[in-house]
Short mmCIF file of C-alpha atoms and ligand atoms in Angstrom, two decimals:
data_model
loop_
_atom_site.label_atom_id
_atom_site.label_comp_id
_atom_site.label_asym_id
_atom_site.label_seq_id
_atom_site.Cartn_x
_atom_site.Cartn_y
_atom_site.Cartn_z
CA UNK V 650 6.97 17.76 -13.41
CA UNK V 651 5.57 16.66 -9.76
CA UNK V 652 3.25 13.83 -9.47
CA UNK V 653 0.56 14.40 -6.61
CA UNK V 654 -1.17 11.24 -5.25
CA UNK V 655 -4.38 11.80 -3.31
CA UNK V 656 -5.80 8.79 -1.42
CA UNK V 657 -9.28 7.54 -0.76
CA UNK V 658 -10.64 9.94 1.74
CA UNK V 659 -9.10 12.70 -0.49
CA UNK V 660 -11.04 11.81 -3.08
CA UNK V 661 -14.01 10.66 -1.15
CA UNK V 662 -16.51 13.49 -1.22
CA UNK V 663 -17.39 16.09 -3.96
CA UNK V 664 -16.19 18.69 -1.63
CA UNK V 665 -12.71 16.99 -1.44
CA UNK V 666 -12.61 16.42 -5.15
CA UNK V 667 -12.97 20.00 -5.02
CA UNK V 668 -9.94 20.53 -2.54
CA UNK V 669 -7.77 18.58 -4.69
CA UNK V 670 -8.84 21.40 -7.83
CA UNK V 671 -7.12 24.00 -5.51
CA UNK V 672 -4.25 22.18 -4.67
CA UNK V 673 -3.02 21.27 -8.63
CA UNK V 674 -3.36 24.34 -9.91
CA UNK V 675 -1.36 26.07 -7.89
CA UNK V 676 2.09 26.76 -9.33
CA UNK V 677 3.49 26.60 -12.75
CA UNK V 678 5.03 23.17 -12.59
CA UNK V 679 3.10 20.48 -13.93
CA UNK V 680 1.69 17.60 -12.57
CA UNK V 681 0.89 13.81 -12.58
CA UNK V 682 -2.21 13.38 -10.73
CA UNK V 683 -2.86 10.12 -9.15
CA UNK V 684 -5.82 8.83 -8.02
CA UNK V 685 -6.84 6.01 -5.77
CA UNK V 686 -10.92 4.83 -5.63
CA UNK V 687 -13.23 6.63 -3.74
CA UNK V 688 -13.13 5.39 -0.11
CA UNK V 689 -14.96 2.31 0.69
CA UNK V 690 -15.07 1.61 -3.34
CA UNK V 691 -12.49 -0.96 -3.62
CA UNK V 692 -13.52 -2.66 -0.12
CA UNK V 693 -16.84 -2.86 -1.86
CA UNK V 694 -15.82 -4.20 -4.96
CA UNK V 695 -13.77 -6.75 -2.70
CA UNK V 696 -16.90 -8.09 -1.36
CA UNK V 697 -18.60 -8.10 -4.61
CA UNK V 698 -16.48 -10.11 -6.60
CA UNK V 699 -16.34 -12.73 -3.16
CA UNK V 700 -19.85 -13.19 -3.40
CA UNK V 701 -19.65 -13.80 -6.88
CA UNK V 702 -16.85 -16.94 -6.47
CA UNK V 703 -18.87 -18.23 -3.40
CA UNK V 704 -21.63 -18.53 -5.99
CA UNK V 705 -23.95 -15.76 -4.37
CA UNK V 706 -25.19 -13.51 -7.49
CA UNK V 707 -27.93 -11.81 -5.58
CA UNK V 708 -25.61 -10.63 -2.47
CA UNK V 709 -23.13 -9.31 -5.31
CA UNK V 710 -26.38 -7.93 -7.23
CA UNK V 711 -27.26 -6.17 -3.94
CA UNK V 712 -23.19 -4.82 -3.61
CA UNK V 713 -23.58 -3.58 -6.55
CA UNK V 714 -26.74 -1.88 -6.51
CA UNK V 715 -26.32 0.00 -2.82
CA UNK V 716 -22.22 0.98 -4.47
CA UNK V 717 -24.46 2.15 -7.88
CA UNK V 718 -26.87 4.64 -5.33
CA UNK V 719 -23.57 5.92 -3.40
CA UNK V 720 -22.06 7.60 -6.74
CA UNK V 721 -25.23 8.22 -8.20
CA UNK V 722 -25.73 10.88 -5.02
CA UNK V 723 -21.81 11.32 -5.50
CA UNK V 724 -22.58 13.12 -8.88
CA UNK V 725 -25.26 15.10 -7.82
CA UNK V 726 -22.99 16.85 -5.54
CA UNK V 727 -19.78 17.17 -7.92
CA UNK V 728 -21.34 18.65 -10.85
CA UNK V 729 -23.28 21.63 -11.82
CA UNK V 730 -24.91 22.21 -15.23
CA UNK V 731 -26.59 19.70 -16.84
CA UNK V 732 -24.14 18.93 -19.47
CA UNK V 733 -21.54 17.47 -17.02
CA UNK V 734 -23.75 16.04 -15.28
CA UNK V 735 -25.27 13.68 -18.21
CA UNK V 736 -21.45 13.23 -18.65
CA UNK V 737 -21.72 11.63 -14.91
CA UNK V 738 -24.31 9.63 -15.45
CA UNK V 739 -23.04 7.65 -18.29
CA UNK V 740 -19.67 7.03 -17.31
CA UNK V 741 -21.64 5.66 -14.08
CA UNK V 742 -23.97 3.70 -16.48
CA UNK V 743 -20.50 2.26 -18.48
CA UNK V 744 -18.76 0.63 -15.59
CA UNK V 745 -22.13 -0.07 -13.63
CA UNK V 746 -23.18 -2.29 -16.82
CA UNK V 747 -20.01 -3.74 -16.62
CA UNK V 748 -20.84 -4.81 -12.86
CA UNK V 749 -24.25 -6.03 -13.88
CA UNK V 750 -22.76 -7.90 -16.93
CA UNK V 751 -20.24 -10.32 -14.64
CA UNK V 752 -23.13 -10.99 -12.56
CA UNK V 753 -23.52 -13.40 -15.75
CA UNK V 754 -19.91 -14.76 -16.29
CA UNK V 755 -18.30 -17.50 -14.54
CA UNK V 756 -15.79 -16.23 -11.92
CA UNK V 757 -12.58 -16.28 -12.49
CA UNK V 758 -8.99 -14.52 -10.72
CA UNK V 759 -9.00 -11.91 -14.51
CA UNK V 760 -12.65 -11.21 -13.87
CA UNK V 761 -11.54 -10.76 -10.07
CA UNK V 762 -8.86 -8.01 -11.57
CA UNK V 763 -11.20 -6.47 -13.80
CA UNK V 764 -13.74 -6.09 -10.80
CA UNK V 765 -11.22 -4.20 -8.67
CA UNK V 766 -10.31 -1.97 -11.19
CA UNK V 767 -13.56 0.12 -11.56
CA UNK V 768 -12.50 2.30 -8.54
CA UNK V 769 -9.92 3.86 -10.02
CA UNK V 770 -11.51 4.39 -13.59
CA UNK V 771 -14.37 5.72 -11.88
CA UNK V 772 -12.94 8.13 -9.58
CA UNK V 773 -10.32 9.42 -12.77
CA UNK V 774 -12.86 10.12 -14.95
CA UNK V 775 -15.38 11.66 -12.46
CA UNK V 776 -12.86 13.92 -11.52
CA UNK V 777 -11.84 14.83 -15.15
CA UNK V 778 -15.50 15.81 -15.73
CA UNK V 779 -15.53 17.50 -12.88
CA UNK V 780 -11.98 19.31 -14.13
CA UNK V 781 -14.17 19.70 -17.48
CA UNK V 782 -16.81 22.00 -16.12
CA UNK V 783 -14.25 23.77 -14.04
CA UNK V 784 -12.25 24.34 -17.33
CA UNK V 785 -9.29 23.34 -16.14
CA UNK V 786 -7.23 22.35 -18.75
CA UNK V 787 -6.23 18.83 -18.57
CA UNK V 788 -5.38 15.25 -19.85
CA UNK V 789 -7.05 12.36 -18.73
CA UNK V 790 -4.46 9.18 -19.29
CA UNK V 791 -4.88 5.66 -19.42
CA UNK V 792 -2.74 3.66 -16.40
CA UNK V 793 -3.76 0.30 -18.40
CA UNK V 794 -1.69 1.65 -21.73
CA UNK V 795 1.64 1.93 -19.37
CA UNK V 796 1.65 0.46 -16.41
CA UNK V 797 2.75 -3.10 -16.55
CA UNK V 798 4.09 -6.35 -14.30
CA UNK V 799 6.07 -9.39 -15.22
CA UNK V 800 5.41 -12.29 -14.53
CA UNK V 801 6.15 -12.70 -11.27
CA UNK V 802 3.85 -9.00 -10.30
CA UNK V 803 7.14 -6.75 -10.71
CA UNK V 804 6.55 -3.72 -12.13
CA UNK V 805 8.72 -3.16 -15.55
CA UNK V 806 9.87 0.58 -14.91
CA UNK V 807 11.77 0.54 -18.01
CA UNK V 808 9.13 -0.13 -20.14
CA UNK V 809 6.90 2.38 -17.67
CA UNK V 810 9.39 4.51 -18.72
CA UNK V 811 9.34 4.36 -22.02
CA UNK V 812 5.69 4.37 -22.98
CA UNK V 813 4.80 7.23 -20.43
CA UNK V 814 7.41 9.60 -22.01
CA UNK V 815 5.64 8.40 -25.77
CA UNK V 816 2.11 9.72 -24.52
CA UNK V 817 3.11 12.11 -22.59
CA UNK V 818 5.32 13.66 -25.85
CA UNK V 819 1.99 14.22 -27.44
CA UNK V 820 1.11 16.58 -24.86
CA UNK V 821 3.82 18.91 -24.65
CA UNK V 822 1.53 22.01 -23.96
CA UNK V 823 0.02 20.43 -21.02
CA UNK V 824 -0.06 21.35 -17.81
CA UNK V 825 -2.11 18.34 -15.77
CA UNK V 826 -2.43 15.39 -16.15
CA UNK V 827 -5.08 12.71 -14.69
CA UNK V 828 -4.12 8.76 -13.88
CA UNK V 829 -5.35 5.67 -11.81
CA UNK V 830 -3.31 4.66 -9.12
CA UNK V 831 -3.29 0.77 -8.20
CA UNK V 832 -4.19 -0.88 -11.67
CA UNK V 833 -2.46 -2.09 -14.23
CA UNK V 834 -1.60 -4.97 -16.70
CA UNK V 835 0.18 -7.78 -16.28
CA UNK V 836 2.27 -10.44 -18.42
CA UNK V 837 -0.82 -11.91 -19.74
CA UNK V 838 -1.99 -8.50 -21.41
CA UNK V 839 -4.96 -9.06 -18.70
CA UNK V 840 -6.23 -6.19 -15.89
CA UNK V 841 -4.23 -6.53 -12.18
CA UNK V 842 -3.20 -4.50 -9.65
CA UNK V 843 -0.28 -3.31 -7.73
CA UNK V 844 -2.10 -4.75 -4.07
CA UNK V 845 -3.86 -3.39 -1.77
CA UNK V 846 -2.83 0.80 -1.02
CA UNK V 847 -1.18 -0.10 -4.32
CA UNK V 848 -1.59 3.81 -5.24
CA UNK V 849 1.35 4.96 -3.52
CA UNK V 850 3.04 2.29 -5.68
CA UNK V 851 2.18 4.13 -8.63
CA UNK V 852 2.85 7.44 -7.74
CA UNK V 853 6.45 6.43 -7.08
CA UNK V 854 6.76 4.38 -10.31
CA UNK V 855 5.33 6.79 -12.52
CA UNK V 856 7.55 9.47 -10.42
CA UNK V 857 10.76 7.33 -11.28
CA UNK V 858 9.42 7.23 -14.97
CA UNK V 859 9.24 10.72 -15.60
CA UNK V 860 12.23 12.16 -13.53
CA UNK V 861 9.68 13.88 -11.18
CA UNK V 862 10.84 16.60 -9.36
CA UNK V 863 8.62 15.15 -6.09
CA UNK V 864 6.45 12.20 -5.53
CA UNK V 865 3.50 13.74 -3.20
CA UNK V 866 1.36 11.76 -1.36
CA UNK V 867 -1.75 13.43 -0.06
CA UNK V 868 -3.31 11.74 2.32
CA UNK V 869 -5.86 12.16 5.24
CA UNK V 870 -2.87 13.15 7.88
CA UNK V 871 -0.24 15.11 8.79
CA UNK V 872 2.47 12.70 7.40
CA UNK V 873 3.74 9.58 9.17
CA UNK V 874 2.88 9.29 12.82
CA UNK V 875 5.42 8.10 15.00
CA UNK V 876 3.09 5.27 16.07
CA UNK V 877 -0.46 4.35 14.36
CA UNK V 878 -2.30 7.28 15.38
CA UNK V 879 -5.05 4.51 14.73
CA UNK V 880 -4.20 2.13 17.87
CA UNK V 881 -1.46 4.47 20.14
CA UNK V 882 -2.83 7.88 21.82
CA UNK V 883 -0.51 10.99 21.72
CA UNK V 884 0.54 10.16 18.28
CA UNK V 885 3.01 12.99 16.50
CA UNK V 886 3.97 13.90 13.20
CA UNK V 887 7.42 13.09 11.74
CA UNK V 888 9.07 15.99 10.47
CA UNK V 889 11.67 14.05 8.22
CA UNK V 890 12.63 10.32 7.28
CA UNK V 891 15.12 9.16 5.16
CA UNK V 892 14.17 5.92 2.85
CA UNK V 893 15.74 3.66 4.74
CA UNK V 894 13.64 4.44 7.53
CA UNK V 895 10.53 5.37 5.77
CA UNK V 896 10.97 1.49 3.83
CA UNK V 897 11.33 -0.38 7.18
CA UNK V 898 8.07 1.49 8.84
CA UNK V 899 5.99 1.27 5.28
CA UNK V 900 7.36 -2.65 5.32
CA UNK V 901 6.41 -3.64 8.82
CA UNK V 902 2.86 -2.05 8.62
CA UNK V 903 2.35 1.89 9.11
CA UNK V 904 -0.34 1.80 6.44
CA UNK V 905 0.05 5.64 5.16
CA UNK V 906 2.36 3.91 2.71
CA UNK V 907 2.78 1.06 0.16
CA UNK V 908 5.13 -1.35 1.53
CA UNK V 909 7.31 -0.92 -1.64
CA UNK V 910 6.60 2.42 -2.90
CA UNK V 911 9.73 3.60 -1.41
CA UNK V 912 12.26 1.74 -3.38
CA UNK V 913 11.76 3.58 -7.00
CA UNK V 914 12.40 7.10 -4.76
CA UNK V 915 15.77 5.82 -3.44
CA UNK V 916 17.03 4.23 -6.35
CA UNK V 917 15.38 6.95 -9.04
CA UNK V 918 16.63 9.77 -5.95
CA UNK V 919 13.45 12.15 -5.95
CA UNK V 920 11.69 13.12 -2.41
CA UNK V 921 8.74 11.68 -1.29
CA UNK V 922 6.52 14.11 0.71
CA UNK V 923 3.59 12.91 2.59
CA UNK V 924 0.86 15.84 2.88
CA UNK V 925 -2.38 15.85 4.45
CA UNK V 926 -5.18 17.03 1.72
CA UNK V 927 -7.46 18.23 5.27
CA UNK V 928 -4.95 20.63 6.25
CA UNK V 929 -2.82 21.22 3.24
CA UNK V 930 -1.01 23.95 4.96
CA UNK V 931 0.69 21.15 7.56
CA UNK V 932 4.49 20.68 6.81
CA UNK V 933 4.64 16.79 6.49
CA UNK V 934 6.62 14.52 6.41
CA UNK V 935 10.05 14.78 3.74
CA UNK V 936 11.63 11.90 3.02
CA UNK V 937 15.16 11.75 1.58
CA UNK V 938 18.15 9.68 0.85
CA UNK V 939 20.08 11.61 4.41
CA UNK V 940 18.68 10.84 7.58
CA UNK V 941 18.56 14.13 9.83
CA UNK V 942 19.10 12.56 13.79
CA UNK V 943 19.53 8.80 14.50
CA UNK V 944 17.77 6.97 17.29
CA UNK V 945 14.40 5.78 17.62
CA UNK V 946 11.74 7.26 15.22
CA UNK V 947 8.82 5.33 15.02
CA UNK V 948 7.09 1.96 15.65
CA UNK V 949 4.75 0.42 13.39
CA UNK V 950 3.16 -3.12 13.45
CA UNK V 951 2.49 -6.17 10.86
CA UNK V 952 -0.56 -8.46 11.83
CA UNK V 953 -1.32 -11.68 10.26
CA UNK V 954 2.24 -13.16 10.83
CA UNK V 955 2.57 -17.00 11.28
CA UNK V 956 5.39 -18.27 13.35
CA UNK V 957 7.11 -21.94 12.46
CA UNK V 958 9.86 -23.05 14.85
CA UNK V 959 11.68 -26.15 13.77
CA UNK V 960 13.06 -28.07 16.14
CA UNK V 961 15.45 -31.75 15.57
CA UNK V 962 16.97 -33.38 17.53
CA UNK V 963 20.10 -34.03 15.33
CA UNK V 964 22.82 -31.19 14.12
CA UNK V 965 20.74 -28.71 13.38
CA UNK V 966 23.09 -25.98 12.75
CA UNK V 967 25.17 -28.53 10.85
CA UNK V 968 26.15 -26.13 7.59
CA UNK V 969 23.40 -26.42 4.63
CA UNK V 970 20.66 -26.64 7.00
CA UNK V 971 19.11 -23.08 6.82
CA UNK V 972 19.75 -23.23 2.94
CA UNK V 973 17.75 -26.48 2.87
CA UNK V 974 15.10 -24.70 5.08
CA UNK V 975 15.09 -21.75 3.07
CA UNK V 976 14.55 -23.66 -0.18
CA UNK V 977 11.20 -24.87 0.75
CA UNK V 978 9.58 -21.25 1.50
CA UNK V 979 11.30 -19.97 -1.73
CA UNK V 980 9.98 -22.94 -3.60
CA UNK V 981 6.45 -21.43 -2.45
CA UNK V 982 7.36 -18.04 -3.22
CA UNK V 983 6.75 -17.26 0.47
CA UNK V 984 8.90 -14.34 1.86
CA UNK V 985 10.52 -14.53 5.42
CA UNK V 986 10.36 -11.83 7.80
CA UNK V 987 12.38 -12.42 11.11
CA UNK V 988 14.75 -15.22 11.58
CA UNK V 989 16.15 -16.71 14.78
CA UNK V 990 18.59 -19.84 15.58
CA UNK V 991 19.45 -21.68 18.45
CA UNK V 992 21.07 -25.14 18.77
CA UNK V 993 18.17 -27.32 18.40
CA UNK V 994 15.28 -25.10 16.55
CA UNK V 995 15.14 -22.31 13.99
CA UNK V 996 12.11 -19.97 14.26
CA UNK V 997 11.21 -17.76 11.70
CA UNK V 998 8.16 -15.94 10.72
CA UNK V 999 5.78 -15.64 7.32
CA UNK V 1000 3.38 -13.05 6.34
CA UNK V 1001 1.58 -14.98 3.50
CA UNK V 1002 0.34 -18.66 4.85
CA UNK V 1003 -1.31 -19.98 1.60
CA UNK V 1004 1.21 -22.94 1.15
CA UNK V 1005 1.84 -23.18 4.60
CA UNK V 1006 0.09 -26.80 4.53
CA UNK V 1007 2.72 -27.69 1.87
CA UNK V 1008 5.27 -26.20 4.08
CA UNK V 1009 4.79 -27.80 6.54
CA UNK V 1010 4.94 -30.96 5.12
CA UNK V 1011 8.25 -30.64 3.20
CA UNK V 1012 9.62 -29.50 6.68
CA UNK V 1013 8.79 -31.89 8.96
CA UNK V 1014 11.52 -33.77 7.24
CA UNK V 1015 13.98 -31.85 9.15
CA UNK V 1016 12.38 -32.12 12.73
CA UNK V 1017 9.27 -31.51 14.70
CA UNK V 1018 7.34 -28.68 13.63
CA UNK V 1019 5.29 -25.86 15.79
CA UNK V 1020 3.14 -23.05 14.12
CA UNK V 1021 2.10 -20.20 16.11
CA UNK V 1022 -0.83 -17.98 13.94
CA UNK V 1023 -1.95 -14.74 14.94
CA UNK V 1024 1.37 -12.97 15.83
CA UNK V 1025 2.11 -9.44 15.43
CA UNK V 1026 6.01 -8.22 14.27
CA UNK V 1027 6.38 -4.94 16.14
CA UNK V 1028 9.27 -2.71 14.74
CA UNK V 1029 11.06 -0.10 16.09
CA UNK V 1030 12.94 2.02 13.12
CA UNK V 1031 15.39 4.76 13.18
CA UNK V 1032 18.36 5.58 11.55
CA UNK V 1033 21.56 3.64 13.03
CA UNK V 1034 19.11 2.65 15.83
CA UNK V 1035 20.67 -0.38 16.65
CA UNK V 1036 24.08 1.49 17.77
CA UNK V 1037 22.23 4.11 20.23
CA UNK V 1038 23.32 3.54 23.71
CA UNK V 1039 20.95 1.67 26.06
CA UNK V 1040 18.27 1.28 23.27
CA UNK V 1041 17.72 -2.29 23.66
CA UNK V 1042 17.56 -1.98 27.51
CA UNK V 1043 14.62 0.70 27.04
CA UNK V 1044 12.84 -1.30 24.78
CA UNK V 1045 12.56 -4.18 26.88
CA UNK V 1046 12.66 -2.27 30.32
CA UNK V 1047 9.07 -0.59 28.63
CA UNK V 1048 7.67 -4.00 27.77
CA UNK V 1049 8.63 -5.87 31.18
CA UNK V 1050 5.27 -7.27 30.94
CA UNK V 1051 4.53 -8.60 27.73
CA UNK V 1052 5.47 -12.12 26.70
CA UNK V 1053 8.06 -11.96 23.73
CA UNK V 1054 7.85 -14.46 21.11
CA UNK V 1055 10.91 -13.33 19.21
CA UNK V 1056 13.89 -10.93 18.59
CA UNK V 1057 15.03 -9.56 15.82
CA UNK V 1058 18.41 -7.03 15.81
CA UNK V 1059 20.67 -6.14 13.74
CA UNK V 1060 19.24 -7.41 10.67
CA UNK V 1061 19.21 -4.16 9.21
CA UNK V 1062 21.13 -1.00 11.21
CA UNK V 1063 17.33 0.85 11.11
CA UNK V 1064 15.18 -1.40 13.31
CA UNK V 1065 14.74 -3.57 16.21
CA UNK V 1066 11.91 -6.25 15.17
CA UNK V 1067 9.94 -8.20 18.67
CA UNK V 1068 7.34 -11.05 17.75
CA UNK V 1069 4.11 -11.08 20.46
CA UNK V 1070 0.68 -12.60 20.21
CA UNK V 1071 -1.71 -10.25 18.60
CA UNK V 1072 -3.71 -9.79 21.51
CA UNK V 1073 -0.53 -7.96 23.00
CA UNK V 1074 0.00 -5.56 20.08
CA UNK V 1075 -1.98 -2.82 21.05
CA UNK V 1076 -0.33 -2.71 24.82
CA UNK V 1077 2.97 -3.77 23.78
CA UNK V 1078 2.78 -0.17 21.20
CA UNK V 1079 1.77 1.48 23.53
CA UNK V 1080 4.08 0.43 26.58
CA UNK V 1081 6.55 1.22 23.87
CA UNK V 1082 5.54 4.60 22.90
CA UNK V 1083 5.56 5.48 26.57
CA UNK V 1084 8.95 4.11 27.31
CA UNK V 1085 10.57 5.71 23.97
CA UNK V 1086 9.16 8.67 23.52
CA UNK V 1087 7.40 10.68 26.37
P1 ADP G 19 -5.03 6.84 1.58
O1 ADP G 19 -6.44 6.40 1.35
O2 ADP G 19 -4.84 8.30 1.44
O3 ADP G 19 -4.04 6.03 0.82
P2 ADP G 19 -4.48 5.27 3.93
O4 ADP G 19 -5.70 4.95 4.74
O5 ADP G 19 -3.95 4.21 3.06
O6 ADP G 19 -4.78 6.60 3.12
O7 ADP G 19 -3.29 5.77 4.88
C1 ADP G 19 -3.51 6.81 5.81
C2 ADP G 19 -3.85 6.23 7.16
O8 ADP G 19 -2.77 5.45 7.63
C3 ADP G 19 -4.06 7.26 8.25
O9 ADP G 19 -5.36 7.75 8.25
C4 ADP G 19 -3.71 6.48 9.51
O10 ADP G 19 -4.86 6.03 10.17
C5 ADP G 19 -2.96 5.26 9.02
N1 ADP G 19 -1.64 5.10 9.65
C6 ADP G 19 -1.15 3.94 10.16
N2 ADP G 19 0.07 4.12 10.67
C7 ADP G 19 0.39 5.41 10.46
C8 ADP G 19 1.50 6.22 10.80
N3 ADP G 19 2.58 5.71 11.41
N4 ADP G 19 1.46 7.52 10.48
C9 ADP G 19 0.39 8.06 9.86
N5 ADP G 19 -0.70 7.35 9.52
C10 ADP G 19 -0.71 6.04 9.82
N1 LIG G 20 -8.02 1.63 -4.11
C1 LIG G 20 -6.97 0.72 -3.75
C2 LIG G 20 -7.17 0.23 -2.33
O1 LIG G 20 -8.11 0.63 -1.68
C3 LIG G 20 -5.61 1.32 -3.94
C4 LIG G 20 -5.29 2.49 -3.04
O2 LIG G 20 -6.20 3.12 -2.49
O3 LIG G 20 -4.11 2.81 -2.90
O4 LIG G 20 -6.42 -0.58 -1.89
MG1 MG G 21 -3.24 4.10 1.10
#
C-alpha cells in the first residue's frame, strides 16, 4: 500500500478534487489518501476561534458565515446529480451547526482543538461524496479512532500501528482509502492536532504504520526548491535528498514539509516523494536514507527566533554552567536551536518565547541578560557539507555585507546555521543563492 498526501491547494477547488480522482486510481496498488483542509480553511478557523477567546461572537459569527458561503459554492461545483449533492449540503449543515453551536460555549484550548478540526472532516468527506458519485470504490476512515499523542504531543506509532492494521483488516477487498491529515486525539481522549502543516505528519505516521511502500506528498510544486521559491528568484527543483538533509531543511523552515514528518521515513525506511498535483507528470523530489552528491543543496530560513546572550562576569565556562543554563529552558519545555560560547557570554537562540519572561528571570541569576527578537536562522544543508573545501569561505565571501548575529557549524555534518535580523533574511538568501549556486 502507498499513502498519497495532497495539500491545501490540491484540494482547494472542485476541479483539483477532481485531479486528485485521476491520480489514485491509477495503478493496482492501494492507497492511503490523506487529506489536509481546503486552503484558507484552517487559517479561517484560526481566526474564528481567536475572536471567540477575545470575547468577539459577532466577528466569529461573521468568520463563520463568509467560510459557510465559500463551501456552499464549493459544492455546487464538485457535485452533479442531486442526490450527492443533498449529501453536500448536510454534511455542510453538520459541522456548520457545530460552528454556530460554540458561538454559545465558553472558550476553552479543547473547544480551540475541536474548532480546527472541521477542515479536515470537511474536506474528507466532501471528497468521499464526491468519490461516491464517481463510483469509485472506497473507504472513508476516521483519523480520530487512530491517531493519538501522549502527553507531552508525541505521536504513539505503536498504538497507530496497531489500531490502523484492526480497521484496516476489515477491509481487505479495498482498494482506497480516505483520511484527515493534521487531527487527532490526545492523552485526554479530547480533539488536537499534529501543528500547523501537521498533514505531512500524518502521512508519514500512518506510512510507518502500515509498512507503506511510499509516503507521497502532493503538493502545489515541483518538490523542494533549493531556496523558497516564495522569497529567492531562480529557484530550482531538487532532484533527490536523503533524510538527513530533507530533516535539517523541513526543520529550519522550507515549509513544503512538516518539520518532523521526516523522522518516521528514516527510522520506518520507506521513501518520501514530494510531487506536484499541478503538473503531476514533474519528477520530484525522492528522498532516501543515501545521499546522491555532497555539498551544498539548499537554504531554507526559520523566522520568529529570539536570541538570549548571557553574559557574567565570573567563570563562566567554569564546568556545570551550560547544564545549569540548559535546565531552565528544559524546565519550560523550550527547545534550543543554535548555541554559541565564548569566555564571558553564551548565546543561544529559541523558537517558542512563551516563558521567555520566566526565563529570563531564572537566568539573570547567572549574569546580565540581552534578548534580541525578530531574528531569522538561515541554514545551509547538504550532505557532509561542512567538510567541502572552501564552503565556509563562500558562504561568507557571498554575504560580505550583511551583519551576522551568529554561527553555527558543525553541529550536525549537513548544515551551516548564520543568525541575522529579519529584515536581512530576504537579501542575506538571496546573496546566498547567488554566491552558492549560479
Ligand atoms: P500544502 O498545502 O500542499 O501542504 P504548503 O503550502 O504547506 O503546501 O507547502 C508548499 C509550499 O511551500 C510551496 O508552495 C512553496 O511556496 C513553499 N516552500 C517554501 N520553501 C520551499 C522549498 N524549499 N521548496 C519548495 N517549496 C517551498
Ligand atoms: N490544515 C492544516 C494547516 O493548514 C494542516 C495541513 O494543511 O497540513 O495547517
Ligand atoms: Mg503543508
Amino acid at each position: 500500500m502507498k499513502v498519497m498526501k495532497f495539500g491545501g491547494t490540491s484540494v482547494g477547488k472542485p476541479e483539483r478534487m477532481a485531479e486528485i480522482r485521476k491520480l489514485i486510481t491509477k495503478g493496482d496498488e492501494p492507497k492511503m489518501v490523506v487529506l489536509s483542509a481546503l486552503s484558507g480553511t484552517t487559517n479561517s478557523l484560526t481566526e474564528i476561534s481567536h475572536a471567540l477567546a477575545t470575547g468577539d461572537r459577532e466577528l466569529a459569527k461573521q468568520y463563520i458565515d463568509a467560510l459557510e458561503l465559500h463551501y456552499q459554492n464549493f459544492i455546487v461545483d464538485l457535485v452533479k446529480s442531486e442526490k450527492w449533492y443533498q449529501k453536500a449540503k448536510d454534511v455542510l449543515a453538520e459541522h456548520f451547526e457545530f460552528l454556530n453551536i460554540i458561538l454559545k460555549i465558553s472558550y476553552s484550548d479543547a473547544l480551540n482543538k475541536d474548532i480546527l478540526a472541521q477542515g479536515e472532516l470537511l474536506s474528507t468527506k466532501l471528497f468521499s461524496i464526491y468519490l461516491h458519485e464517481q463510483n469509485i470504490s472506497h473507504v472513508w476512515l476516521a483519523a480520530l479512532d487512530f491517531m493519538t499523542i501522549d502527553p507531552s504531543g508525541e505521536p504513539q506509532v505503536e498504538s497507530i500501528k496497531i489500531k490502523l492494521s484492526q480497521i484496516l483488516e476489515k477491509y481487505q477487498d479495498t482498494d482506497i482509502f480516505v483520511t484527515q491529515g493534521y487531527i487527532c486525539r490526545n492523552a485526554r481522549g479530547e480533539v488536537d492536532n499534529l501543528k500547523r502543516g501537521g498533514s505531512d505528519y500524518t502521512a508519514s505516521l500512518v506510512a510507518a504504520a502500515i509498512g507503506a511502500s511510499v509516503c507521497e506528498i502532493w503538493t502545489d510544486i515541483d518538490g523542494m526548491h533549493n531556496n523558497d521559491p516564495r522569497i529567492v528568484k531562480n529557484t530550482k527543483p531538487i532532484k533527490h535528498l536523503c533524510f538527513d538533509e530533507a530533516a535539517e531543511l523541513a526543520y529550519f523552515g522550507a515549509k513544503i514539509l512538516h518539520p518532523a514528518s521526516i523522522w518516521p521515513a528514516q527510522h520506518f525506511k520507506f521513501p518520501v516523494r514530494l510531487l506536484n498535483t499541478m503538473d503531476p507528470g514533474a519528477y520530484g523530489t525522492l528522498i532516501e536514507s543515501e545521499s546522491d552528491s555532497e555539498g551544498v543543496k539548499a537554504i531554507a530560513a526559520k523566522d520568529f527566533i529570539t536570541a538570549i546572550k548571557i553574559k557574567s562576569t565570573r567563570m563562566l565556562l567554569a564546568y556545570g554552567f551550560l547544564r545549569k543554563i540548559f535546565e531552565v529552558f528544559e524546565k519550560y519545555k523550550t527547545s534550543i536551536d543554535m548555541v554559541t560560547t565564548s569566555e564571558v557570554a553564551v548565546s543561544l537562540t529559541i523558537d517558542n518565547d512563551s516563558y521567555l519572561p520566566e526565563i529570563i528571570n531564572e537566568l539573570e541569576m547567572y549574569g546580565s541578560i540581552d534578548v534580541d527578537r525578530e531574528q531569522t536562522i538561515v541554514t545551509i544543508v547538504g550532505y557532509h557539507i561542512t567538510k567541502t573545501e572552501n564552503v565556509l569561505a563562500k558562504v561568507f565571501s557571498s554575504i560580505s555585507e550583511i551583519p551576522v548575529r551568529m554561527v553555527s557549524f558543525g553541529g550536525s555534518q549537513h548544515n551551516i546555521s548564520i543568525l541575522v535580523s529579519h529584515e536581512h533574511k530576504e537579501k542575506t538568501m538571496q546573496l546566498l543563492n547567488d554566491g552558492l549556486f549560479s
